[in-house]
Amino acid sequence: MSEAEKLMNYINGAWCESSASQFLEVQNPATAEVLARVPLSPPEEVAQAAQAAAKAQAEWRRVPATQRVQYLFKLKDLMEENFEDLSRTITMENGKVLDDARGEMRRAIENVEVACGIPVLMMGDFSEDVSRGVDEYMIRQPVGVVASICPFNFPGMIPFWYLPYAVACGNAIIIKPSERTPVTMQKVFRLFEKVGFPAGIVNLVNGGPETVNAILDHPAISAVTFVGSTTVARHIYARASANGKRVQAQGGAKNPLIILPDADVEMTTNIVTDSVFGNAGQRCLAASTIVTIGDADRSFHPALAEAASSRVVGYGLEKGVQMGPVITPQSKARINGLIEQGLKEGAKLLVDGRDAAIRGYEKGNFLRPTILADVPAGGTIATTEIFGPVMGITHVGTVDEAIQLVNSGKYGNMACIFTSSGAAARKFRYEAQAGNIGINIGVAAPMAFFPFSGWKESFFGTLHGQSSHAVEFFTQTKVVVERWLKEWSRQF
Ligand code: NAD
């Protein structure tokens, strides 16, 4: 084990070394440099965080919302000041190119900005004279202690789909980052420290599945959010719900993108390849299945092949690089295996990105963009979330067939259409079974003031992250029916 920095937990307003018996190395996926060592924190450390959070939350909920958001205003300033450092940290631990990392931090900040509106967003409702002299109103109260379990692919943004709303609504929170990309949160928590949140309101517990299960089981934690793969999302949803917790679990994806013959070739090709190959395909909103319709194959197949082949692959901190590595050597091997399997099942190799060697970064987990055409419906490439830079192309005759194909998938995170026909776009928007729709957009990522709306096996729960959904998720409604003195209400 290397001497790289041991990451700490942040519990009850203090940095604490974990008593974990196991630490994992966090490697830069482009260089294989060991950036840090992350503890697999034992359940007792989750318990410490939960107890501290519960104690702190009892006082925090009494702080007026207008004052709670002052901490967020400060946090926004600090995030702006540290924007470049946080973005570079994301690139170093995740591999995405610096501009993508900056985009990620921008969305994180946007969520802080939206949550600054909590005094209005968490307002209740009031009805006067629901019966003679009787008034009824609904107020929102925080749910208590909440926890967010996060994936590797957006280490800076995904905790912010939740944390700003949770704390502004009067809750205390525990963040459990991915053990593969935990460094960004380590830096973000240094900013929380500077912001001066009261001890116990924001807590960081690093770890893996055992740490997660301790969160799911701890009685002081009332609500859990999860973002990650569908297999784990199911587990989180089932176990946390069985323990009586409020839970939302965002899962995996296999996003289809359909192209009509009337779509603009240049613009569409650029947007589509950015969607498929951006972040090396490791985005839950990456397009992965491209469906060309009618004559679209003639112009688009060569254009997509050309754009994929000319994409610049390398270390994301270097200028001009358009695509970085995938997260681990295991992930690279898995993606190569899926491509092999697709070829065995009859797909045609249009662009081969396997075994990419990048000069100067021979130890990195690099692949180049791969395109498989004539992907058989129902086969491995059409149905498996690859989470790598692989485009599968299927060709159909009509929009109806394309929509049928889109809706036959088990996931429902995103579906996109490229066309200049308003009627086709409307039909698609209306019928496609996915919660995020792009119309001439390749990554239909909702702004912070809209919910991140996965459907089907991409989501387990009711309320999503971001926006008014997060406010509802992190508050419980209380309805009060009220009658006062007879003479003041005139009569009953
Ligand atoms: P993952 O499911 O492997 O891990 C996510 C989290 O779950 C991590 O914090 C990890 O420690 C924990 N975990 C892993 N295995 C566990 C287990 N057996 N029991 C309890 N906890 C466990 O996901 P990942 O590889 O980090 O992220 C990629 C996945 O996330 C992809 O499937 C992607 O589509 C999905 N994702 C979805 C969205 C969305 O909004 N729908 C957004 C981003 C990523």
Coordinates of N, CA, C and O in Angstrom, one line a residue, residues 282-424:
Q282 N -19.4 7.5 -19.7 CA -19.8 7.2 -18.3 C -20.7 8.3 -17.8 O -20.4 8.9 -16.7
R283 N -21.8 8.5 -18.5 CA -22.8 9.5 -18.0 C -24.1 8.7 -18.0 O -24.4 8.0 -19.0
C284 N -24.9 8.9 -17.0 CA -26.2 8.2 -17.0 C -27.1 8.8 -18.1 O -28.1 8.3 -18.4
L285 N -26.7 10.0 -18.7 CA -27.4 10.6 -19.8 C -26.7 10.5 -21.1 O -26.9 11.2 -22.0
A286 N -25.7 9.6 -21.1 CA -25.0 9.4 -22.4 C -25.9 8.6 -23.4 O -26.6 7.6 -23.0
A287 N -26.0 9.1 -24.6 CA -26.8 8.3 -25.6 C -25.9 7.1 -25.9 O -24.7 7.1 -25.9
S288 N -26.6 6.0 -26.1 CA -25.8 4.8 -26.3 C -26.3 3.9 -27.4 O -25.6 3.3 -28.1
T289 N -27.6 4.0 -27.7 CA -28.2 3.4 -28.9 C -28.7 4.4 -29.8 O -29.5 5.3 -29.5
I290 N -28.1 4.4 -31.0 CA -28.5 5.4 -32.0 C -29.4 4.6 -33.0 O -29.1 3.6 -33.6
V291 N -30.6 5.2 -33.2 CA -31.6 4.6 -34.2 C -31.7 5.5 -35.4 O -32.3 6.6 -35.2
T292 N -31.2 5.1 -36.5 CA -31.4 5.9 -37.7 C -32.7 5.4 -38.4 O -33.0 4.3 -38.4
I293 N -33.4 6.4 -39.0 CA -34.7 6.1 -39.6 C -34.7 6.4 -41.1 O -34.1 7.5 -41.5
G294 N -35.3 5.6 -41.9 CA -35.4 5.8 -43.4 C -34.0 6.0 -44.0 O -33.1 5.2 -43.8
D295 N -33.9 7.1 -44.7 CA -32.6 7.4 -45.5 C -31.5 7.9 -44.6 O -30.4 8.1 -45.0
A296 N -31.8 8.1 -43.3 CA -30.8 8.7 -42.4 C -29.5 7.9 -42.3 O -28.4 8.5 -42.1
D297 N -29.6 6.6 -42.5 CA -28.3 5.8 -42.4 C -27.3 6.2 -43.4 O -26.1 6.3 -43.1
R298 N -27.7 6.6 -44.6 CA -26.8 6.9 -45.7 C -25.9 8.1 -45.4 O -24.7 8.0 -45.6
S299 N -26.4 9.1 -44.8 CA -25.6 10.3 -44.5 C -25.0 10.1 -43.1 O -23.8 10.5 -42.9
F300 N -25.7 9.6 -42.2 CA -25.3 9.6 -40.8 C -24.2 8.5 -40.4 O -23.3 8.8 -39.6
H301 N -24.3 7.4 -41.0 CA -23.3 6.3 -40.6 C -21.9 6.8 -40.9 O -21.0 6.8 -40.0
P302 N -21.7 7.3 -42.2 CA -20.3 7.7 -42.4 C -19.9 9.0 -41.6 O -18.8 9.1 -41.1
A303 N -20.9 9.9 -41.4 CA -20.6 11.1 -40.6 C -20.2 10.8 -39.2 O -19.3 11.3 -38.6
L304 N -21.0 9.8 -38.6 CA -20.7 9.5 -37.2 C -19.4 8.7 -37.1 O -18.6 9.0 -36.1
A305 N -19.1 7.9 -38.1 CA -17.8 7.1 -38.1 C -16.6 8.1 -38.1 O -15.7 8.0 -37.4
E306 N -16.8 9.1 -39.0 CA -15.7 10.1 -39.1 C -15.5 10.9 -37.8 O -14.4 11.0 -37.4
A307 N -16.6 11.3 -37.2 CA -16.5 12.1 -36.0 C -15.9 11.3 -34.9 O -15.1 11.8 -34.1
A308 N -16.3 10.0 -34.8 CA -15.8 9.1 -33.7 C -14.3 8.9 -33.9 O -13.5 9.0 -32.9
S309 N -13.9 8.6 -35.1 CA -12.5 8.3 -35.4 C -11.6 9.5 -35.1 O -10.4 9.3 -34.8
S310 N -12.1 10.7 -35.3 CA -11.2 11.8 -35.2 C -11.2 12.4 -33.8 O -10.6 13.5 -33.5
R311 N -12.0 11.8 -32.9 CA -12.0 12.3 -31.5 C -10.7 12.2 -30.8 O -10.0 11.2 -30.8
V312 N -10.2 13.3 -30.2 CA -8.9 13.3 -29.5 C -9.0 12.7 -28.1 O -9.8 13.2 -27.3
V313 N -8.3 11.6 -27.9 CA -8.4 10.9 -26.7 C -7.1 11.1 -25.9 O -6.0 11.1 -26.5
G314 N -7.2 11.4 -24.6 CA -5.9 11.6 -23.8 C -6.3 12.0 -22.4 O -7.4 11.7 -21.9
Y315 N -5.3 12.6 -21.8 CA -5.5 13.0 -20.4 C -6.3 14.3 -20.3 O -6.0 15.3 -21.0
G316 N -7.4 14.3 -19.6 CA -8.3 15.4 -19.6 C -7.8 16.7 -19.1 O -8.5 17.7 -19.4
L317 N -6.6 16.8 -18.5 CA -6.1 18.1 -18.1 C -5.4 18.7 -19.3 O -5.0 19.9 -19.2
E318 N -5.1 18.0 -20.4 CA -4.4 18.5 -21.5 C -5.3 19.2 -22.5 O -6.4 18.7 -22.7
K319 N -4.8 20.3 -23.0 CA -5.6 21.1 -24.0 C -6.0 20.3 -25.2 O -5.1 19.5 -25.7
G320 N -7.2 20.5 -25.7 CA -7.5 19.9 -27.0 C -8.0 18.4 -26.8 O -8.6 17.9 -27.8
V321 N -7.9 17.9 -25.6 CA -8.4 16.5 -25.5 C -9.9 16.5 -25.3 O -10.5 17.3 -24.6
Q322 N -10.5 15.5 -26.1 CA -12.0 15.5 -26.1 C -12.6 14.3 -25.3 O -13.7 14.3 -25.0
M323 N -11.7 13.3 -25.0 CA -12.2 12.2 -24.3 C -11.1 11.6 -23.4 O -10.0 11.4 -23.9
G324 N -11.4 11.3 -22.2 CA -10.5 10.7 -21.2 C -10.6 9.2 -21.1 O -11.3 8.6 -21.9
P325 N -10.0 8.6 -20.1 CA -10.1 7.2 -19.9 C -11.4 6.7 -19.2 O -12.1 7.6 -18.8
V326 N -11.6 5.4 -19.1 CA -12.6 4.9 -18.3 C -12.1 4.7 -16.9 O -10.9 4.8 -16.7
I327 N -13.0 4.5 -15.9 CA -12.6 4.6 -14.5 C -11.6 3.7 -14.0 O -10.7 4.0 -13.3
T328 N -11.7 2.4 -14.4 CA -10.7 1.4 -13.8 C -10.3 0.4 -14.9 O -11.0 0.3 -16.0
P329 N -9.2 -0.3 -14.7 CA -8.8 -1.4 -15.7 C -9.9 -2.4 -15.8 O -10.1 -2.9 -16.9
Q330 N -10.6 -2.7 -14.7 CA -11.7 -3.7 -14.8 C -12.8 -3.2 -15.7 O -13.4 -4.0 -16.4
S331 N -13.1 -1.9 -15.6 CA -14.1 -1.4 -16.4 C -13.7 -1.4 -17.9 O -14.5 -1.8 -18.8
K332 N -12.5 -1.2 -18.2 CA -12.0 -1.2 -19.6 C -12.1 -2.7 -20.1 O -12.6 -2.9 -21.2
A333 N -11.7 -3.6 -19.3 CA -11.8 -5.1 -19.7 C -13.2 -5.5 -19.9 O -13.5 -6.2 -20.9
R334 N -14.1 -5.0 -19.1 CA -15.5 -5.3 -19.2 C -16.1 -4.8 -20.5 O -16.8 -5.4 -21.3
I335 N -15.7 -3.5 -20.8 CA -16.2 -2.9 -22.1 C -15.7 -3.6 -23.3 O -16.4 -3.9 -24.3
N336 N -14.4 -4.0 -23.3 CA -13.8 -4.7 -24.4 C -14.5 -6.1 -24.6 O -14.8 -6.5 -25.7
G337 N -14.9 -6.7 -23.4 CA -15.6 -8.0 -23.5 C -17.0 -7.8 -24.1 O -17.4 -8.7 -24.9
L338 N -17.6 -6.7 -23.8 CA -19.0 -6.5 -24.3 C -18.9 -6.2 -25.8 O -19.8 -6.7 -26.6
I339 N -17.9 -5.5 -26.3 CA -17.7 -5.3 -27.7 C -17.5 -6.7 -28.4 O -18.2 -7.0 -29.4
E340 N -16.6 -7.5 -27.9 CA -16.4 -8.9 -28.4 C -17.7 -9.6 -28.5 O -18.1 -10.2 -29.5
Q341 N -18.5 -9.6 -27.5 CA -19.8 -10.3 -27.4 C -20.7 -9.7 -28.5 O -21.4 -10.5 -29.2
G342 N -20.8 -8.4 -28.6 CA -21.6 -7.8 -29.7 C -21.2 -8.3 -31.1 O -22.1 -8.6 -31.9
L343 N -19.9 -8.4 -31.3 CA -19.5 -8.9 -32.6 C -19.9 -10.3 -32.9 O -20.3 -10.7 -33.9
K344 N -19.8 -11.1 -31.8 CA -20.2 -12.5 -31.9 C -21.7 -12.6 -32.2 O -22.1 -13.5 -32.9
E345 N -22.4 -11.7 -31.7 CA -23.9 -11.7 -31.9 C -24.3 -11.1 -33.3 O -25.5 -10.9 -33.6
G346 N -23.3 -10.7 -34.1 CA -23.6 -10.2 -35.4 C -23.5 -8.7 -35.7 O -23.8 -8.3 -36.8
A347 N -23.1 -7.9 -34.7 CA -23.0 -6.5 -35.0 C -21.8 -6.3 -35.9 O -20.8 -7.1 -35.9
K348 N -21.8 -5.2 -36.6 CA -20.7 -4.9 -37.6 C -19.8 -3.8 -37.0 O -20.3 -2.8 -36.5
L349 N -18.5 -4.0 -37.0 CA -17.6 -3.0 -36.4 C -17.3 -1.9 -37.4 O -16.6 -2.0 -38.4
L350 N -17.9 -0.7 -37.1 CA -17.7 0.4 -38.0 C -16.5 1.2 -37.6 O -15.7 1.7 -38.4
V351 N -16.3 1.4 -36.3 CA -15.0 2.0 -35.7 C -14.6 1.2 -34.5 O -15.4 0.9 -33.6
D352 N -13.3 0.8 -34.5 CA -12.8 -0.1 -33.5 C -11.9 0.7 -32.5 O -10.8 1.2 -32.9
G353 N -12.4 0.9 -31.3 CA -11.6 1.7 -30.3 C -10.9 0.9 -29.3 O -10.5 1.4 -28.3
R354 N -10.9 -0.4 -29.4 CA -10.3 -1.3 -28.4 C -8.8 -1.1 -28.4 O -8.2 -0.7 -29.3
D355 N -8.2 -1.4 -27.2 CA -6.8 -1.4 -27.0 C -6.1 0.0 -27.4 O -5.1 0.0 -28.2
A356 N -6.7 1.1 -27.0 CA -6.1 2.3 -27.3 C -4.8 2.5 -26.5 O -4.9 2.3 -25.3
A357 N -3.7 2.9 -27.1 CA -2.5 3.2 -26.3 C -2.3 4.7 -26.5 O -2.2 5.2 -27.6
I358 N -2.2 5.5 -25.4 CA -2.0 6.9 -25.5 C -0.6 7.2 -25.1 O -0.2 6.9 -24.0
R359 N 0.2 7.8 -26.0 CA 1.6 8.0 -25.7 C 1.8 8.9 -24.5 O 1.1 9.9 -24.3
G360 N 2.6 8.4 -23.6 CA 2.8 9.1 -22.3 C 1.9 8.7 -21.2 O 2.1 9.0 -20.1
Y361 N 0.8 8.0 -21.6 CA -0.2 7.5 -20.6 C -0.5 6.0 -20.8 O -1.6 5.6 -20.8
E362 N 0.6 5.3 -20.9 CA 0.5 3.9 -21.2 C -0.2 3.1 -20.1 O -0.8 2.0 -20.3
K363 N -0.2 3.6 -18.9 CA -0.8 2.9 -17.7 C -2.3 3.3 -17.6 O -3.0 2.8 -16.7
G364 N -2.8 4.2 -18.4 CA -4.2 4.7 -18.3 C -5.2 3.7 -18.8 O -4.8 2.8 -19.6
N365 N -6.4 3.9 -18.4 CA -7.5 2.9 -18.8 C -8.2 3.4 -20.1 O -9.4 3.7 -20.1
F366 N -7.4 3.6 -21.1 CA -7.9 4.2 -22.3 C -8.6 3.3 -23.3 O -8.1 2.2 -23.6
L367 N -9.7 3.7 -23.9 CA -10.3 3.1 -25.0 C -10.5 4.3 -26.0 O -10.6 5.4 -25.5
R368 N -10.6 4.0 -27.3 CA -11.1 5.1 -28.2 C -12.5 4.8 -28.5 O -13.0 3.7 -28.2
P369 N -13.2 5.8 -29.1 CA -14.6 5.6 -29.5 C -14.8 4.3 -30.4 O -14.0 4.1 -31.3
T370 N -15.8 3.6 -30.1 CA -16.1 2.4 -30.9 C -17.5 2.6 -31.4 O -18.4 3.0 -30.7
I371 N -17.7 2.2 -32.7 CA -19.1 2.1 -33.2 C -19.4 0.8 -33.8 O -18.7 0.2 -34.6
L372 N -20.5 0.2 -33.3 CA -21.0 -1.1 -33.8 C -22.3 -0.8 -34.5 O -23.2 -0.1 -34.0
A373 N -22.4 -1.2 -35.8 CA -23.6 -1.0 -36.6 C -24.4 -2.3 -36.7 O -23.9 -3.4 -36.3
D374 N -25.6 -2.2 -37.2 CA -26.5 -3.4 -37.4 C -26.6 -4.2 -36.1 O -26.5 -5.4 -36.1
V375 N -26.7 -3.5 -35.0 CA -26.8 -4.1 -33.7 C -28.2 -4.9 -33.6 O -29.2 -4.3 -33.8
P376 N -28.1 -6.2 -33.3 CA -29.4 -6.9 -33.3 C -30.2 -6.5 -32.1 O -29.7 -6.4 -31.0
A377 N -31.5 -6.2 -32.3 CA -32.4 -5.9 -31.2 C -32.5 -7.1 -30.2 O -32.5 -8.2 -30.6
G378 N -32.5 -6.7 -28.9 CA -32.5 -7.8 -27.9 C -31.2 -8.4 -27.6 O -31.0 -9.2 -26.6
G379 N -30.1 -8.1 -28.4 CA -28.8 -8.6 -28.1 C -28.1 -7.8 -27.0 O -28.6 -6.9 -26.4
T380 N -26.8 -8.2 -26.7 CA -26.1 -7.7 -25.6 C -25.9 -6.1 -25.7 O -26.1 -5.4 -24.8
I381 N -25.4 -5.7 -26.9 CA -25.1 -4.3 -27.1 C -26.4 -3.5 -27.1 O -26.4 -2.3 -26.5
A382 N -27.5 -4.0 -27.5 CA -28.8 -3.2 -27.5 C -29.4 -3.1 -26.1 O -30.1 -2.2 -25.8
T383 N -29.0 -4.1 -25.2 CA -29.8 -4.1 -23.9 C -28.9 -3.8 -22.7 O -29.4 -3.5 -21.6
T384 N -27.6 -3.9 -22.8 CA -26.7 -3.8 -21.6 C -26.2 -2.4 -21.5 O -25.8 -1.7 -22.5
E385 N -26.2 -1.9 -20.2 CA -25.6 -0.6 -20.0 C -24.1 -0.8 -20.1 O -23.5 -1.4 -19.2
I386 N -23.5 -0.2 -21.1 CA -22.0 -0.5 -21.3 C -21.2 0.5 -20.5 O -20.2 0.1 -19.9
F387 N -21.7 1.7 -20.3 CA -21.0 2.7 -19.5 C -19.5 2.9 -20.0 O -18.6 2.9 -19.2
G388 N -19.4 3.0 -21.3 CA -18.1 3.2 -21.9 C -18.3 3.8 -23.3 O -19.5 4.0 -23.7
P389 N -17.2 4.2 -24.0 CA -17.4 4.9 -25.3 C -17.8 4.0 -26.5 O -17.0 3.9 -27.4
V390 N -19.0 3.5 -26.4 CA -19.4 2.6 -27.4 C -20.8 3.0 -27.9 O -21.7 3.1 -27.1
M391 N -20.9 3.2 -29.2 CA -22.1 3.5 -29.9 C -22.7 2.3 -30.6 O -22.0 1.7 -31.4
G392 N -23.9 1.9 -30.3 CA -24.5 0.9 -31.1 C -25.6 1.5 -32.0 O -26.4 2.3 -31.6
I393 N -25.5 1.2 -33.3 CA -26.5 1.8 -34.3 C -27.4 0.7 -34.8 O -27.0 -0.4 -35.1
T394 N -28.7 1.1 -34.7 CA -29.7 0.2 -35.3 C -30.5 1.0 -36.3 O -30.6 2.2 -36.2
H395 N -30.9 0.3 -37.4 CA -31.6 1.1 -38.4 C -33.1 0.6 -38.5 O -33.3 -0.6 -38.5
V396 N -34.0 1.5 -38.6 CA -35.4 1.1 -38.8 C -36.1 2.0 -39.9 O -35.5 3.0 -40.3
G397 N -37.3 1.6 -40.3 CA -37.9 2.3 -41.4 C -38.7 3.5 -41.0 O -38.7 4.5 -41.8
T398 N -39.4 3.5 -39.9 CA -40.3 4.5 -39.6 C -40.2 5.1 -38.1 O -39.6 4.4 -37.3
V399 N -40.7 6.2 -37.9 CA -40.7 6.8 -36.5 C -41.5 5.9 -35.6 O -41.0 5.7 -34.4
D400 N -42.6 5.3 -36.0 CA -43.3 4.4 -35.1 C -42.4 3.2 -34.7 O -42.5 2.9 -33.5
E401 N -41.7 2.7 -35.6 CA -40.8 1.5 -35.3 C -39.8 2.0 -34.3 O -39.4 1.3 -33.3
A402 N -39.2 3.2 -34.5 CA -38.2 3.7 -33.6 C -38.7 3.9 -32.2 O -38.1 3.5 -31.2
I403 N -40.0 4.5 -32.1 CA -40.5 4.7 -30.8 C -40.8 3.4 -30.1 O -40.6 3.2 -28.9
Q404 N -41.2 2.4 -30.9 CA -41.5 1.1 -30.3 C -40.2 0.5 -29.7 O -40.1 -0.1 -28.6
L405 N -39.1 0.7 -30.5 CA -37.8 0.2 -30.0 C -37.3 0.9 -28.7 O -36.9 0.3 -27.8
V406 N -37.5 2.2 -28.8 CA -37.2 3.1 -27.6 C -37.9 2.5 -26.4 O -37.4 2.3 -25.3
N407 N -39.2 2.2 -26.5 CA -40.1 1.9 -25.4 C -39.9 0.4 -25.0 O -40.4 0.0 -24.0
S408 N -39.2 -0.4 -25.8 CA -39.0 -1.8 -25.5 C -37.9 -2.0 -24.4 O -37.8 -3.0 -23.9
G409 N -37.1 -0.9 -24.2 CA -36.0 -1.0 -23.3 C -36.5 -1.0 -21.8 O -37.6 -0.5 -21.5
K410 N -35.7 -1.6 -21.0 CA -36.1 -1.7 -19.6 C -35.8 -0.4 -18.8 O -36.4 -0.1 -17.8
Y411 N -34.9 0.4 -19.3 CA -34.5 1.7 -18.6 C -35.4 2.8 -19.2 O -36.0 2.7 -20.2
G412 N -35.4 4.0 -18.5 CA -36.2 5.1 -19.0 C -35.5 6.4 -18.5 O -36.2 7.3 -18.0
N413 N -34.2 6.5 -18.6 CA -33.6 7.7 -18.1 C -33.7 8.9 -19.1 O -34.1 10.0 -18.7
M414 N -33.4 8.6 -20.3 CA -33.5 9.7 -21.3 C -33.8 9.1 -22.7 O -33.4 7.9 -23.0
A415 N -34.4 9.8 -23.6 CA -34.6 9.5 -25.0 C -34.6 10.8 -25.8 O -35.1 11.8 -25.3
C416 N -33.9 10.7 -26.9 CA -33.7 12.0 -27.7 C -34.1 11.8 -29.2 O -34.0 10.6 -29.7
I417 N -34.6 12.8 -29.8 CA -34.9 12.8 -31.2 C -34.2 13.9 -31.9 O -34.1 15.1 -31.4
F418 N -33.7 13.7 -33.1 CA -33.1 14.7 -33.9 C -33.9 14.8 -35.2 O -34.0 13.8 -36.0
T419 N -34.4 16.0 -35.5 CA -35.3 16.2 -36.6 C -35.6 17.6 -36.8 O -35.3 18.4 -35.9
S420 N -36.1 18.0 -38.0 CA -36.6 19.4 -38.2 C -38.1 19.4 -38.3 O -38.7 20.4 -38.6
S421 N -38.7 18.3 -38.0 CA -40.2 18.2 -38.0 C -40.8 18.3 -36.6 O -40.5 17.5 -35.7
G422 N -41.5 19.4 -36.5 CA -42.2 19.7 -35.2 C -43.2 18.6 -34.8 O -43.3 18.1 -33.7
A423 N -43.8 18.0 -35.9 CA -44.9 17.0 -35.6 C -44.2 15.7 -35.1 O -44.7 15.1 -34.1
A424 N -43.1 15.3 -35.7 CA -42.4 14.1 -35.3 C -41.9 14.3 -33.9 O -41.9 13.4 -33.0

